[in-house]
Amino acid sequence: MPSGKGMTNTHAVDAALEAMPYGLCVWSEDLTLQVFNSRYAWTFGLASDALAAGMSLRECCRAVIEAGNYFGYSVDELYEAMIGRFERQKRQEAPTQYEQFLRDRSIRTTYTNRPGVGWLVTHEDITDANDHLTALSKREADLARQAMRFETAVDNMAHGLCMIDADHKLVICNANYANLYELPDHLQRPGTLLTDILDYRFENGMRPKEGPMAFLHRRVRTISEGKRSVDICEFENGQVISVIHQPMEDGGWVETHQDITEQRRSEARIHHLARHDALTDLPNRTLFAEEMAMAESRIRRGEMMAVVCFDLDHFKVINDTLGHAVGDALLQQVAARINYAKREHECAARLGGDEFAILAGPLRSPSDAAALAERLIATISKPMEIEGHRVIIGTSVGVAVAPTDGEDGETLMKNADLALYRAKGDGRGNYRFFEKGMDAAMQRRRAIESGLKLGLIRDEFKLVFQPLMELESNRISCMEALLRWEHPEMGFISPVEFIAVAEEIGFIVQLGEWVLQQACRVAATWPSDIRVAVNLSPVQFKSRRLLESVERALDEAGLPASRLELEITESVLLSDSDQTLETLHTLRAMGIRISMDDFGTGYSSLSYLRAFPFDKIKIDRSFIEDVGSKDANFEIIKAVIALGRSLGMSTTAEGVETEAQLDAVRAHGCDEIQGFLFSRPLPEKDALELVTRLSPRPAIGAQRSYA
């Protein structure tokens, strides 16, 4: 319990507060009401018990609004306005005053900050008793109210704002402006020179990229022009700020400052993504076209440049057999190798799928483009290790040189594409320069592309069958099914031509399955001791549907698996040997015979023959046709026959057309022959007639040809 003296002091203080001719209140630093007198409550039309020490600023604002003050304000709006006044006064050294009109009275409010204590706020009634001043007081109150709202709006702007007078001194700035440039309190005060603010910004990491002097000269020019302007300021710390400059009639100006750094970064990312391939990060077709358009003026000035188009040989096989994840990883490695092969300033783009292009130049001569093509072929063809698979892939390259082969991007791209088509037609893994006349070849290729699927629907494809003669028994042991296409407009199209196109457009699996079904159906009509041989494309062999399609073809035809012989080329063995070996073993386990076709023309090695379960080796016709004129070929044939015998594999000589060739392969123990000497490929009906007619079967020496 306080002493009597303490009670006396308390009453004295209370009496002094109540005797004051104006309202008074004291707020703590956390804006809690500490002390107030009844005049303060009266100012707002409040009963004395409506307020209490310890109330928060928001609670007091609610009481004031509910008493009918500040018409049109919500509690939140009044609270934000009061917060703004307290914060602004905290940044000032001298007390700040505001005049407002409350309950038909003009009230002057003075805010004084006491560090460590809080704020002392007085509310003085300055209403003139004369009626003629009432209207003026109301107008002043309205202005004060508008000023309060303006201050609230300024402090709540999303952007930084500052007002500078004609003497280049700060009039006002909001918190966002101060925060944007991390300005200390003393640089936020009215009257601060703009140059002091700029110097501070320069010294604290906000140096413009153009340099301080250039920046200042540009700012002076903007101010002197007296026009509204929008300026983008880029700073060395990476920030980008948009400044809108709005001049005022008195020579001063207002500026808004918006940090657009993230916006610029997002725009840069979007711009990059729109012009670059998402998988490889190489430029895409859009950016490549832009680079081509810019290069056209250089070409017209006489610079030699080249468009180099290339794609990956048999990429679809890898994508279909090893999966898209491996295919994507391969494309990424290829992109890295492309960047290594080209010069740094040259534009290399992924046009789509496995198609790429490089805009090369300037060139001293076409040999520079040839050197680039050779680097690409050599670099890309090196083995890659991808997710446990050893992958080898090649590339074919077409080159068009400007200005000889065209001066505009469209023509150069077209001609480089024509040269690429020729390179692939010439055996892949090489490059070709554009030559006149290639356009006709491309038109033919496109006709083949569009006609393949339609040809299968229209029954334009047919199978013919060429016999294989077993030399020891002089009988037909097998008939090889060969695909033929008679186009209604282009006539006969060579399988060498259309099979390659079918592989590239992804139609070979469907076409190969049709061949397999038809071959098994026809073979089921032959004598039971005669097999049918079917060639498998590397793409078809790698297909996940191969085993299923083989089983279905045999089941639908009712043909025993032992009467089916599948021929594969050496290129099948080049990648994913484990999967290849598993597929071959599965086929053999079904009872199907496996032959290596065209032995000696590709990448064959003794290790392949030992590792993979082949039943037969077919010696390519290129070795047979020169027997008698090239001793080296004769020695190769002898070696292959001996190799096959040592590994338990039979051998077949392809392309036997003369008796000298027959005698040579027979003398060295070849098991079978195939060629025009015995029979050309026969239509289905003639093939059936041949295999049924040859019983009893005469010796080959007695009758060389049966068709």
XYZ file of C-alpha atoms in Angstrom:
707
model
C 0.000 0.000 0.000
C 1.553 3.385 -1.019
C 2.449 5.964 1.611
C 0.415 9.067 2.163
C 3.048 11.127 0.459
C 2.867 8.851 -2.606
C -0.873 9.255 -2.742
C -0.500 13.002 -2.564
C 1.934 13.021 -5.521
C -0.387 10.836 -7.618
C -3.331 13.134 -6.980
C -1.194 16.107 -7.875
C -0.209 14.568 -11.219
C -3.794 13.605 -11.983
C -4.951 17.104 -11.116
C -2.306 18.610 -13.366
C -3.355 16.384 -16.284
C -7.000 17.250 -15.865
C -6.216 20.975 -15.637
C -4.544 21.021 -19.048
C -6.514 23.001 -21.677
C -5.876 20.331 -24.312
C -6.135 16.589 -24.645
C -2.987 14.649 -23.816
C -1.945 11.017 -24.140
C 1.279 9.066 -23.853
C 2.009 5.994 -26.006
C 4.705 3.421 -25.360
C 7.172 2.408 -28.082
C 4.973 -0.627 -28.862
C 2.012 1.797 -29.265
C 0.161 0.904 -26.063
C -1.800 3.715 -24.332
C -0.040 4.624 -21.059
C -1.540 7.919 -19.784
C -4.406 10.173 -20.940
C -6.641 12.898 -19.570
C -10.385 13.374 -19.854
C -9.878 16.210 -22.390
C -8.303 13.614 -24.714
C -11.416 11.404 -24.425
C -13.674 14.471 -24.913
C -11.844 15.403 -28.120
C -13.183 12.220 -29.689
C -16.560 12.318 -27.968
C -15.692 9.394 -25.725
C -16.732 8.748 -22.161
C -13.811 8.622 -19.744
C -14.347 4.934 -19.136
C -14.244 4.165 -22.900
C -10.459 4.323 -22.736
C -8.073 2.634 -20.364
C -4.350 2.485 -19.856
C -2.893 -0.559 -21.598
C -5.190 -0.416 -24.653
C -3.493 -0.978 -28.007
C -3.539 1.580 -30.791
C -5.926 -0.592 -32.841
C -8.364 -0.847 -29.876
C -8.326 2.918 -29.475
C -8.919 3.377 -33.222
C -11.938 1.093 -32.970
C -13.373 3.126 -30.058
C -12.832 6.398 -31.959
C -14.521 5.054 -35.139
C -17.454 3.632 -33.173
C -17.928 7.074 -31.575
C -18.607 8.527 -35.041
C -15.243 10.104 -35.792
C -13.394 9.961 -39.134
C -16.485 9.338 -41.243
C -15.706 7.094 -44.209
C -12.709 5.442 -42.550
C -12.581 1.812 -41.525
C -10.760 0.765 -38.365
C -7.923 -0.694 -40.493
C -7.602 2.470 -42.564
C -7.405 4.693 -39.489
C -4.941 2.324 -37.842
C -2.622 2.345 -40.903
C -2.794 6.146 -41.062
C -1.885 6.476 -37.369
C 0.998 4.003 -37.743
C 2.309 6.102 -40.633
C 2.217 9.282 -38.506
C 4.046 7.660 -35.620
C 6.738 6.210 -37.916
C 7.277 9.454 -39.808
C 7.614 11.417 -36.559
C 10.156 8.887 -35.330
C 12.404 9.817 -38.284
C 12.169 13.546 -37.441
C 14.055 15.368 -34.719
C 11.405 18.078 -34.122
C 7.766 17.465 -33.153
C 5.295 17.175 -36.044
C 1.855 18.785 -36.148
C -1.348 17.991 -38.013
C -4.644 19.831 -38.100
C -7.907 17.952 -38.460
C -11.614 18.610 -38.136
C -13.348 16.470 -35.500
C -16.905 16.821 -34.200
C -17.271 20.302 -35.720
C -14.069 21.400 -34.036
C -10.613 22.156 -35.449
C -8.006 20.136 -33.584
C -4.237 20.630 -33.805
C -2.435 17.367 -32.978
C 1.264 17.433 -32.060
C 3.443 14.298 -32.011
C 6.673 14.271 -30.012
C 8.918 11.221 -29.854
C 10.887 10.451 -26.680
C 13.465 7.703 -27.345
C 13.205 4.944 -24.783
C 9.779 6.214 -23.655
C 7.475 6.474 -26.652
C 5.339 9.313 -27.959
C 3.651 12.302 -26.278
C 0.598 13.396 -28.273
C -1.436 16.556 -27.589
C -4.798 17.511 -29.125
C -5.523 21.256 -28.953
C -8.900 22.763 -29.882
C -8.106 25.754 -32.099
C -11.651 26.393 -33.304
C -12.399 30.133 -33.771
C -15.648 31.084 -32.096
C -16.636 33.340 -34.974
C -19.072 31.759 -37.406
C -17.381 33.255 -40.469
C -14.314 31.088 -39.759
C -16.298 27.859 -39.528
C -16.313 27.219 -43.257
C -12.587 27.870 -43.473
C -11.960 25.470 -40.617
C -13.977 22.790 -42.354
C -11.998 23.238 -45.538
C -8.766 23.020 -43.618
C -10.008 19.895 -41.900
C -10.828 18.373 -45.281
C -7.361 19.215 -46.509
C -5.840 17.636 -43.435
C -7.921 14.549 -43.984
C -6.850 14.380 -47.608
C -3.241 14.835 -46.555
C -3.568 11.960 -44.132
C -4.984 9.753 -46.845
C -2.244 10.820 -49.234
C 0.414 9.928 -46.677
C -1.228 6.563 -46.078
C -1.408 5.895 -49.807
C 2.233 6.865 -50.320
C 3.430 4.596 -47.531
C 1.355 1.700 -48.834
C 2.455 1.964 -52.458
C 3.974 -1.221 -53.866
C 6.739 0.829 -55.511
C 9.282 3.228 -54.155
C 8.291 6.903 -54.461
C 10.211 10.113 -53.972
C 9.469 13.786 -54.629
C 12.324 16.163 -55.424
C 11.943 19.959 -55.514
C 13.374 22.410 -58.050
C 16.529 22.755 -55.935
C 17.151 18.995 -56.246
C 16.269 18.396 -52.611
C 14.140 15.609 -51.199
C 10.573 16.605 -50.315
C 9.242 13.188 -49.345
C 10.009 9.509 -49.878
C 8.172 6.417 -48.800
C 9.476 3.351 -46.992
C 9.711 1.258 -50.171
C 12.029 3.827 -51.759
C 14.232 3.865 -48.662
C 14.274 0.061 -48.470
C 15.009 -0.336 -52.170
C 18.241 1.639 -51.871
C 18.860 0.779 -48.187
C 18.967 4.479 -47.277
C 19.842 5.381 -43.666
C 17.440 7.625 -41.733
C 19.400 10.832 -42.254
C 19.098 10.507 -46.044
C 15.313 10.150 -45.824
C 14.774 13.580 -44.274
C 13.184 16.404 -46.255
C 15.837 18.751 -47.620
C 18.410 16.025 -48.319
C 20.296 16.732 -51.546
C 19.648 14.275 -54.353
C 23.399 14.108 -55.026
C 23.970 12.873 -51.469
C 21.456 10.083 -52.017
C 23.055 9.095 -55.337
C 26.567 9.158 -53.863
C 25.415 6.843 -51.095
C 23.862 4.457 -53.613
C 27.027 4.386 -55.718
C 29.213 3.694 -52.678
C 27.020 0.825 -51.460
C 26.895 -1.492 -54.454
C 24.317 0.310 -56.599
C 26.765 1.368 -59.309
C 25.103 1.636 -62.711
C 26.643 -0.543 -65.426
C 27.139 2.506 -67.631
C 29.227 4.154 -64.898
C 28.279 6.877 -62.383
C 29.140 9.850 -64.608
C 27.217 8.550 -67.616
C 24.292 7.775 -65.325
C 24.352 11.309 -63.848
C 24.578 12.950 -67.274
C 21.575 10.947 -68.422
C 19.611 11.904 -65.283
C 20.446 15.611 -65.805
C 19.290 15.389 -69.420
C 16.022 13.747 -68.353
C 15.386 16.455 -65.743
C 16.224 19.313 -68.109
C 13.854 18.029 -70.800
C 10.944 18.347 -68.368
C 9.071 15.438 -69.925
C 7.663 12.235 -68.532
C 10.097 9.405 -69.130
C 10.598 5.745 -68.290
C 14.163 4.654 -67.619
C 15.579 1.174 -67.009
C 18.617 1.263 -64.736
C 20.896 -1.784 -64.622
C 23.338 -1.995 -61.750
C 26.574 -3.879 -61.269
C 25.095 -5.902 -58.408
C 22.586 -7.424 -60.826
C 19.585 -5.323 -59.855
C 17.374 -3.826 -62.550
C 15.118 -0.916 -61.539
C 12.466 0.806 -63.599
C 12.223 4.561 -62.902
C 9.233 6.631 -64.054
C 10.054 10.360 -64.016
C 7.096 12.779 -63.853
C 7.949 16.530 -63.848
C 5.912 19.075 -61.832
C 5.056 22.678 -62.728
C 7.280 24.170 -60.021
C 10.405 22.573 -61.491
C 10.461 19.592 -59.194
C 9.494 16.052 -60.082
C 8.054 12.826 -58.758
C 9.644 9.440 -59.398
C 8.461 5.886 -58.853
C 11.100 3.168 -58.547
C 10.213 -0.488 -59.163
C 12.624 -3.404 -58.736
C 12.094 -5.498 -61.883
C 15.133 -7.770 -61.408
C 13.098 -10.980 -61.108
C 10.820 -9.888 -63.925
C 13.853 -9.377 -66.169
C 15.269 -12.753 -65.153
C 11.960 -14.434 -65.907
C 11.775 -12.680 -69.256
C 15.337 -13.790 -70.024
C 14.473 -17.379 -69.090
C 11.344 -17.314 -71.235
C 13.285 -15.774 -74.121
C 15.968 -18.456 -73.769
C 13.452 -21.309 -73.599
C 11.618 -19.997 -76.650
C 14.842 -20.130 -78.684
C 16.632 -23.149 -77.239
C 15.962 -26.860 -77.163
C 14.824 -27.960 -73.709
C 16.724 -31.276 -73.807
C 20.129 -30.256 -75.179
C 20.086 -26.468 -74.598
C 21.211 -26.008 -78.194
C 19.529 -23.246 -80.207
C 16.266 -24.460 -81.719
C 14.799 -23.987 -85.176
C 13.495 -20.498 -84.285
C 16.872 -19.135 -83.187
C 18.638 -20.868 -86.074
C 16.278 -19.137 -88.519
C 17.044 -15.784 -86.859
C 20.788 -16.428 -87.172
C 20.302 -17.404 -90.810
C 18.382 -14.197 -91.501
C 21.190 -12.102 -89.984
C 23.781 -14.028 -92.001
C 22.083 -13.235 -95.313
C 23.459 -9.678 -95.341
C 26.976 -11.027 -94.774
C 26.508 -13.462 -97.646
C 25.356 -10.645 -99.928
C 28.539 -8.757 -99.021
C 30.542 -11.697 -100.341
C 31.281 -13.734 -97.215
C 31.453 -17.490 -97.777
C 29.321 -19.439 -95.311
C 27.863 -22.928 -95.114
C 24.788 -24.644 -93.746
C 25.685 -28.098 -92.455
C 22.713 -30.423 -91.845
C 23.165 -33.808 -90.213
C 21.256 -36.484 -88.368
C 22.099 -39.653 -86.457
C 22.247 -42.953 -88.306
C 19.672 -45.448 -86.971
C 18.845 -43.308 -83.934
C 15.310 -44.701 -83.907
C 16.681 -48.210 -83.328
C 18.392 -47.076 -80.130
C 15.384 -45.053 -78.996
C 12.973 -47.944 -79.597
C 15.120 -50.703 -78.134
C 16.994 -49.096 -75.242
C 14.242 -46.643 -74.319
C 13.685 -42.915 -74.488
C 15.810 -42.220 -71.405
C 18.867 -43.640 -73.167
C 17.864 -41.834 -76.368
C 17.627 -38.520 -74.530
C 20.977 -39.035 -72.800
C 22.539 -39.876 -76.162
C 21.200 -36.651 -77.682
C 22.681 -34.677 -74.796
C 26.097 -36.276 -75.305
C 25.862 -35.663 -79.044
C 25.056 -31.984 -78.375
C 28.191 -31.675 -76.246
C 30.244 -33.252 -79.026
C 28.746 -30.910 -81.605
C 29.783 -27.903 -79.521
C 33.274 -29.385 -79.312
C 33.507 -29.903 -83.097
C 32.330 -26.436 -84.184
C 33.974 -23.062 -83.698
C 32.762 -21.094 -80.679
C 30.993 -18.342 -82.645
C 29.158 -20.729 -84.980
C 25.496 -21.513 -84.327
C 24.665 -25.204 -83.832
C 20.963 -26.048 -83.479
C 18.768 -29.038 -82.804
C 16.009 -28.811 -85.381
C 13.967 -31.675 -83.953
C 14.319 -35.384 -83.172
C 17.841 -36.375 -84.185
C 18.189 -33.564 -86.750
C 20.860 -30.913 -86.271
C 22.320 -28.020 -88.243
C 25.304 -25.685 -88.009
C 25.643 -22.251 -89.584
C 29.374 -22.161 -90.292
C 31.422 -19.201 -91.367
C 33.080 -17.157 -92.463
C 34.919 -19.766 -94.567
C 38.128 -19.370 -96.498
C 37.077 -22.151 -98.873
C 34.604 -25.079 -99.033
C 37.339 -27.248 -97.534
C 36.644 -25.545 -94.180
C 33.102 -26.927 -94.309
C 34.466 -30.339 -95.303
C 36.793 -30.269 -92.295
C 33.838 -29.464 -90.018
C 31.844 -32.362 -91.486
C 34.775 -34.723 -90.925
C 35.138 -33.541 -87.307
C 31.439 -34.125 -86.690
C 31.543 -37.645 -88.126
C 34.686 -38.564 -86.187
C 33.558 -37.008 -82.904
C 29.995 -38.310 -82.848
C 30.956 -41.865 -83.867
C 33.141 -42.436 -80.795
C 31.593 -44.998 -78.389
C 29.396 -43.694 -75.574
C 28.636 -45.257 -72.200
C 24.998 -44.551 -71.333
C 23.234 -46.169 -68.366
C 25.318 -49.315 -68.616
C 25.044 -49.572 -72.398
C 27.947 -49.119 -74.795
C 26.398 -47.236 -77.688
C 27.973 -46.491 -81.053
C 26.131 -44.205 -83.444
C 27.169 -42.530 -86.655
C 26.070 -39.438 -88.502
C 25.495 -38.437 -92.104
C 26.166 -34.854 -93.175
C 24.935 -32.615 -95.979
C 26.619 -29.296 -96.823
C 25.409 -26.280 -98.818
C 27.904 -23.456 -99.367
C 26.846 -19.827 -99.790
C 26.711 -17.960 -102.046
C 27.274 -20.757 -104.623
C 24.409 -22.965 -103.413
C 22.088 -20.115 -102.403
C 22.067 -16.730 -100.718
C 18.998 -17.029 -98.483
C 18.400 -19.279 -95.520
C 15.502 -21.209 -97.005
C 17.441 -22.186 -100.132
C 20.568 -23.126 -98.195
C 18.595 -25.291 -95.751
C 16.801 -27.032 -98.600
C 20.033 -27.725 -100.478
C 21.882 -28.912 -97.368
C 18.983 -31.278 -96.701
C 19.233 -32.605 -100.260
C 22.949 -33.211 -99.772
C 22.191 -35.007 -96.491
C 19.757 -37.290 -98.282
C 22.439 -38.146 -100.822
C 24.951 -38.852 -98.039
C 22.550 -41.297 -96.413
C 21.800 -42.913 -99.755
C 25.514 -43.408 -100.371
C 25.939 -45.562 -97.302
C 25.710 -43.268 -94.273
C 28.564 -42.214 -92.045
C 29.838 -39.753 -94.649
C 29.193 -36.262 -96.010
C 28.169 -34.794 -99.327
C 28.171 -31.280 -100.761
C 25.097 -30.064 -102.587
C 25.082 -30.654 -106.335
C 22.559 -29.673 -108.954
C 20.152 -32.497 -109.694
C 19.759 -33.547 -106.068
C 16.319 -31.964 -105.953
C 14.865 -34.648 -108.213
C 16.232 -37.312 -105.878
C 14.577 -35.615 -102.908
C 11.240 -35.428 -104.706
C 11.486 -39.145 -105.371
C 12.312 -39.820 -101.740
C 9.282 -37.866 -100.575
C 7.086 -39.797 -102.987
C 8.447 -43.026 -101.507
C 7.821 -41.786 -97.958
C 4.217 -40.886 -98.693
C 3.625 -44.061 -100.713
C 4.913 -46.684 -98.286
C 1.926 -46.942 -95.941
C -0.529 -46.474 -98.782
C 1.249 -49.189 -100.767
C 0.746 -51.729 -97.994
C -2.958 -50.880 -97.827
C -3.330 -51.121 -101.628
C -1.555 -54.476 -101.798
C 1.269 -53.070 -103.943
C 3.907 -55.115 -102.086
C 4.635 -58.688 -103.146
C 7.009 -61.418 -102.038
C 9.251 -63.352 -104.396
C 11.260 -66.407 -103.384
C 14.793 -67.420 -104.387
C 15.879 -71.018 -103.751
C 18.972 -72.068 -101.803
C 20.477 -75.299 -103.165
C 22.166 -77.768 -100.827
C 25.266 -78.929 -102.731
C 25.718 -82.317 -101.061
C 22.180 -83.539 -101.772
C 21.483 -81.392 -104.840
C 18.113 -80.351 -103.432
C 16.371 -77.166 -102.456
C 16.815 -76.719 -98.724
C 15.357 -73.245 -98.284
C 13.616 -70.381 -100.108
C 14.555 -66.803 -99.226
C 11.602 -64.379 -99.146
C 12.423 -61.095 -100.894
C 10.193 -58.007 -100.832
C 9.215 -56.213 -104.040
C 7.237 -53.002 -104.582
C 5.526 -52.116 -107.821
C 4.443 -48.485 -107.475
C 1.495 -47.516 -109.734
C 3.297 -44.368 -110.939
C 7.022 -44.883 -110.310
C 7.038 -48.534 -111.306
C 9.459 -50.988 -109.692
C 11.275 -49.504 -106.684
C 14.410 -51.245 -105.467
C 14.327 -52.613 -101.909
C 17.709 -50.947 -101.363
C 15.909 -47.642 -101.865
C 12.623 -48.071 -100.031
C 13.842 -50.203 -97.092
C 16.191 -47.409 -95.975
C 13.349 -44.883 -96.138
C 11.019 -47.212 -94.215
C 13.644 -47.468 -91.468
C 14.019 -43.711 -91.221
C 10.302 -42.928 -91.003
C 9.608 -45.711 -88.494
C 7.566 -47.906 -90.857
C 10.001 -50.818 -91.129
C 8.612 -52.758 -88.146
C 5.080 -52.788 -89.555
C 6.363 -53.651 -93.034
C 8.667 -56.362 -91.663
C 5.839 -57.965 -89.711
C 3.775 -58.138 -92.912
C 6.695 -59.850 -94.711
C 7.061 -62.348 -91.862
C 3.347 -63.208 -91.883
C 3.195 -63.614 -95.669
C 6.400 -65.670 -95.838
C 5.165 -68.108 -93.178
C 1.774 -68.369 -94.894
C 3.359 -69.242 -98.253
C 5.930 -71.646 -96.744
C 3.130 -73.626 -95.130
C 2.050 -74.675 -98.664
C 5.473 -76.162 -99.536
C 6.842 -79.613 -98.811
C 7.609 -80.010 -95.111
C 11.381 -80.294 -95.549
C 11.817 -76.844 -97.113
C 12.501 -73.832 -94.911
C 11.734 -70.171 -95.568
C 14.341 -67.471 -94.874
C 13.253 -63.947 -93.905
C 15.532 -60.918 -93.605
C 15.150 -58.839 -90.442
C 15.978 -55.143 -90.489
C 18.167 -54.021 -87.557
C 15.290 -51.808 -86.466
C 12.841 -54.708 -86.570
C 15.234 -56.993 -84.707
C 15.601 -54.444 -81.893
C 11.836 -53.948 -81.649
C 10.179 -55.075 -78.431
C 7.485 -56.680 -80.598
C 9.855 -59.043 -82.455
C 9.315 -62.231 -80.457
C 5.578 -61.663 -80.305
C 5.336 -61.019 -84.062
C 7.399 -64.152 -84.885
C 5.209 -66.355 -82.684
C 2.050 -64.871 -84.174
C 3.232 -65.390 -87.764
C 4.102 -69.039 -87.078
C 0.825 -69.702 -85.239
C -1.386 -68.072 -87.876
C 0.316 -70.014 -90.685
C 0.573 -73.282 -88.754
C 4.261 -73.426 -89.676
C 6.729 -75.247 -87.373
C 9.430 -72.959 -85.991
C 12.103 -75.310 -87.367
C 11.075 -74.293 -90.895
C 11.755 -70.588 -90.291
C 15.192 -69.094 -90.826
C 15.851 -65.475 -89.812
C 18.673 -63.539 -91.459
C 20.319 -60.603 -89.686
C 23.168 -58.340 -90.751
C 26.269 -57.561 -88.751
C 25.025 -54.073 -87.791
C 22.548 -55.707 -85.386
C 25.471 -56.773 -83.204
C 26.999 -53.335 -82.713
C 25.098 -52.145 -79.634
C 23.560 -53.676 -76.524
C 25.134 -57.082 -77.079
C 23.531 -58.555 -73.947
C 20.009 -57.857 -75.189
C 20.906 -59.041 -78.688
C 22.336 -62.288 -77.342
C 19.247 -62.870 -75.215
C 16.947 -62.357 -78.212
C 18.991 -64.714 -80.402
C 18.977 -67.432 -77.740
C 15.214 -67.065 -77.310
C 14.642 -67.446 -81.054
C 16.876 -70.505 -81.238
C 15.137 -72.002 -78.212
C 11.903 -71.760 -80.202
C 13.567 -73.895 -82.915
C 14.249 -71.056 -85.369
C 17.525 -71.015 -87.334
C 19.650 -67.841 -87.340
C 21.843 -66.751 -90.260
C 24.401 -63.962 -90.519
C 23.694 -62.283 -93.844
C 26.242 -60.473 -96.048
C 29.182 -61.730 -93.973
C 32.357 -59.716 -94.502
C 30.777 -56.417 -95.594
C 30.424 -54.760 -92.208
C 31.969 -55.022 -88.768
C 32.190 -58.805 -88.423
C 34.818 -60.253 -86.202
C 35.620 -63.723 -84.990
C 34.414 -62.708 -81.526
C 30.909 -62.096 -82.908
C 30.746 -65.575 -84.430
C 31.940 -67.155 -81.195
C 29.650 -65.112 -78.944
C 26.404 -65.235 -80.905
C 24.467 -68.416 -81.711
C 24.438 -68.498 -85.535
C 23.489 -71.562 -87.554
C 24.679 -70.267 -90.896
C 27.078 -67.769 -92.476
C 26.077 -66.267 -95.827
C 29.120 -65.115 -97.832
C 28.340 -61.824 -99.548
C 28.049 -61.808 -103.344
C 30.804 -59.178 -103.584
C 33.363 -61.902 -102.764
C 31.789 -64.484 -105.093
C 31.569 -62.329 -108.210
C 35.347 -61.788 -108.367
C 36.334 -65.450 -107.922
C 38.889 -66.257 -110.602
C 39.964 -62.629 -111.055
C 40.942 -61.741 -107.482
C 43.001 -64.278 -105.582
C 42.416 -62.371 -102.324
C 38.659 -62.946 -102.531
C 39.222 -66.633 -103.214
C 41.350 -66.913 -100.094
C 38.684 -65.094 -98.045
C 36.014 -67.549 -99.234
C 38.180 -70.512 -98.250
C 38.837 -68.973 -94.839
C 35.155 -68.269 -94.154
C 34.126 -71.811 -95.137
C 36.833 -73.253 -92.891
C 35.805 -70.913 -90.069
C 32.161 -71.925 -90.353
C 33.057 -75.614 -90.312
C 35.225 -75.166 -87.193
C 32.370 -73.373 -85.384
C 29.712 -75.857 -86.476
C 28.016 -73.395 -88.834
C 26.967 -74.090 -92.416
C 27.952 -71.679 -95.197
C 25.985 -70.300 -98.119
C 27.537 -68.568 -101.133
C 25.328 -65.728 -102.404
C 25.287 -64.471 -105.982
C 26.536 -67.613 -107.752
C 25.989 -66.889 -111.449
C 28.649 -68.915 -113.303
C 29.825 -72.497 -113.312
C 33.320 -71.348 -112.394
C 31.952 -69.755 -109.243
C 29.980 -72.907 -108.448
C 32.989 -75.142 -108.924
C 35.130 -72.907 -106.734
C 32.787 -72.839 -103.736
C 31.944 -76.537 -104.089
C 35.646 -77.439 -104.145
C 36.195 -75.821 -100.768
C 33.237 -77.394 -99.023
C 30.551 -74.686 -99.168
C 27.221 -76.150 -98.048
C 24.702 -74.108 -100.076
C 24.548 -71.803 -103.051
C 22.100 -69.093 -104.025
C 22.101 -67.183 -107.274
C 20.927 -66.777 -110.835
C 22.848 -69.884 -111.957
C 20.235 -71.946 -110.207
C 17.182 -69.661 -110.131
C 16.101 -66.073 -110.100
C 13.606 -64.950 -107.437
C 10.187 -66.404 -108.286
C 6.612 -65.250 -107.643
C 4.629 -67.235 -105.081
C 2.905 -69.462 -107.648
C 6.106 -70.289 -109.550
C 7.985 -70.971 -106.324
C 5.362 -73.505 -105.274
C 5.541 -75.161 -108.693
C 9.348 -75.382 -108.486
C 9.547 -76.983 -105.039
C 6.857 -79.535 -105.930
C 8.303 -80.284 -109.397
C 11.798 -81.091 -108.186
C 11.027 -84.604 -107.020
C 12.974 -86.672 -107.734
C 15.618 -83.977 -107.754
C 18.247 -84.051 -110.514
C 21.879 -83.249 -109.804
C 23.013 -79.675 -110.270
C 25.604 -80.780 -112.770
C 22.839 -82.250 -114.940
C 20.616 -79.152 -114.945
C 22.011 -75.816 -113.961
C 18.902 -73.665 -114.076
C 15.282 -74.324 -113.200
C 13.744 -70.933 -113.675
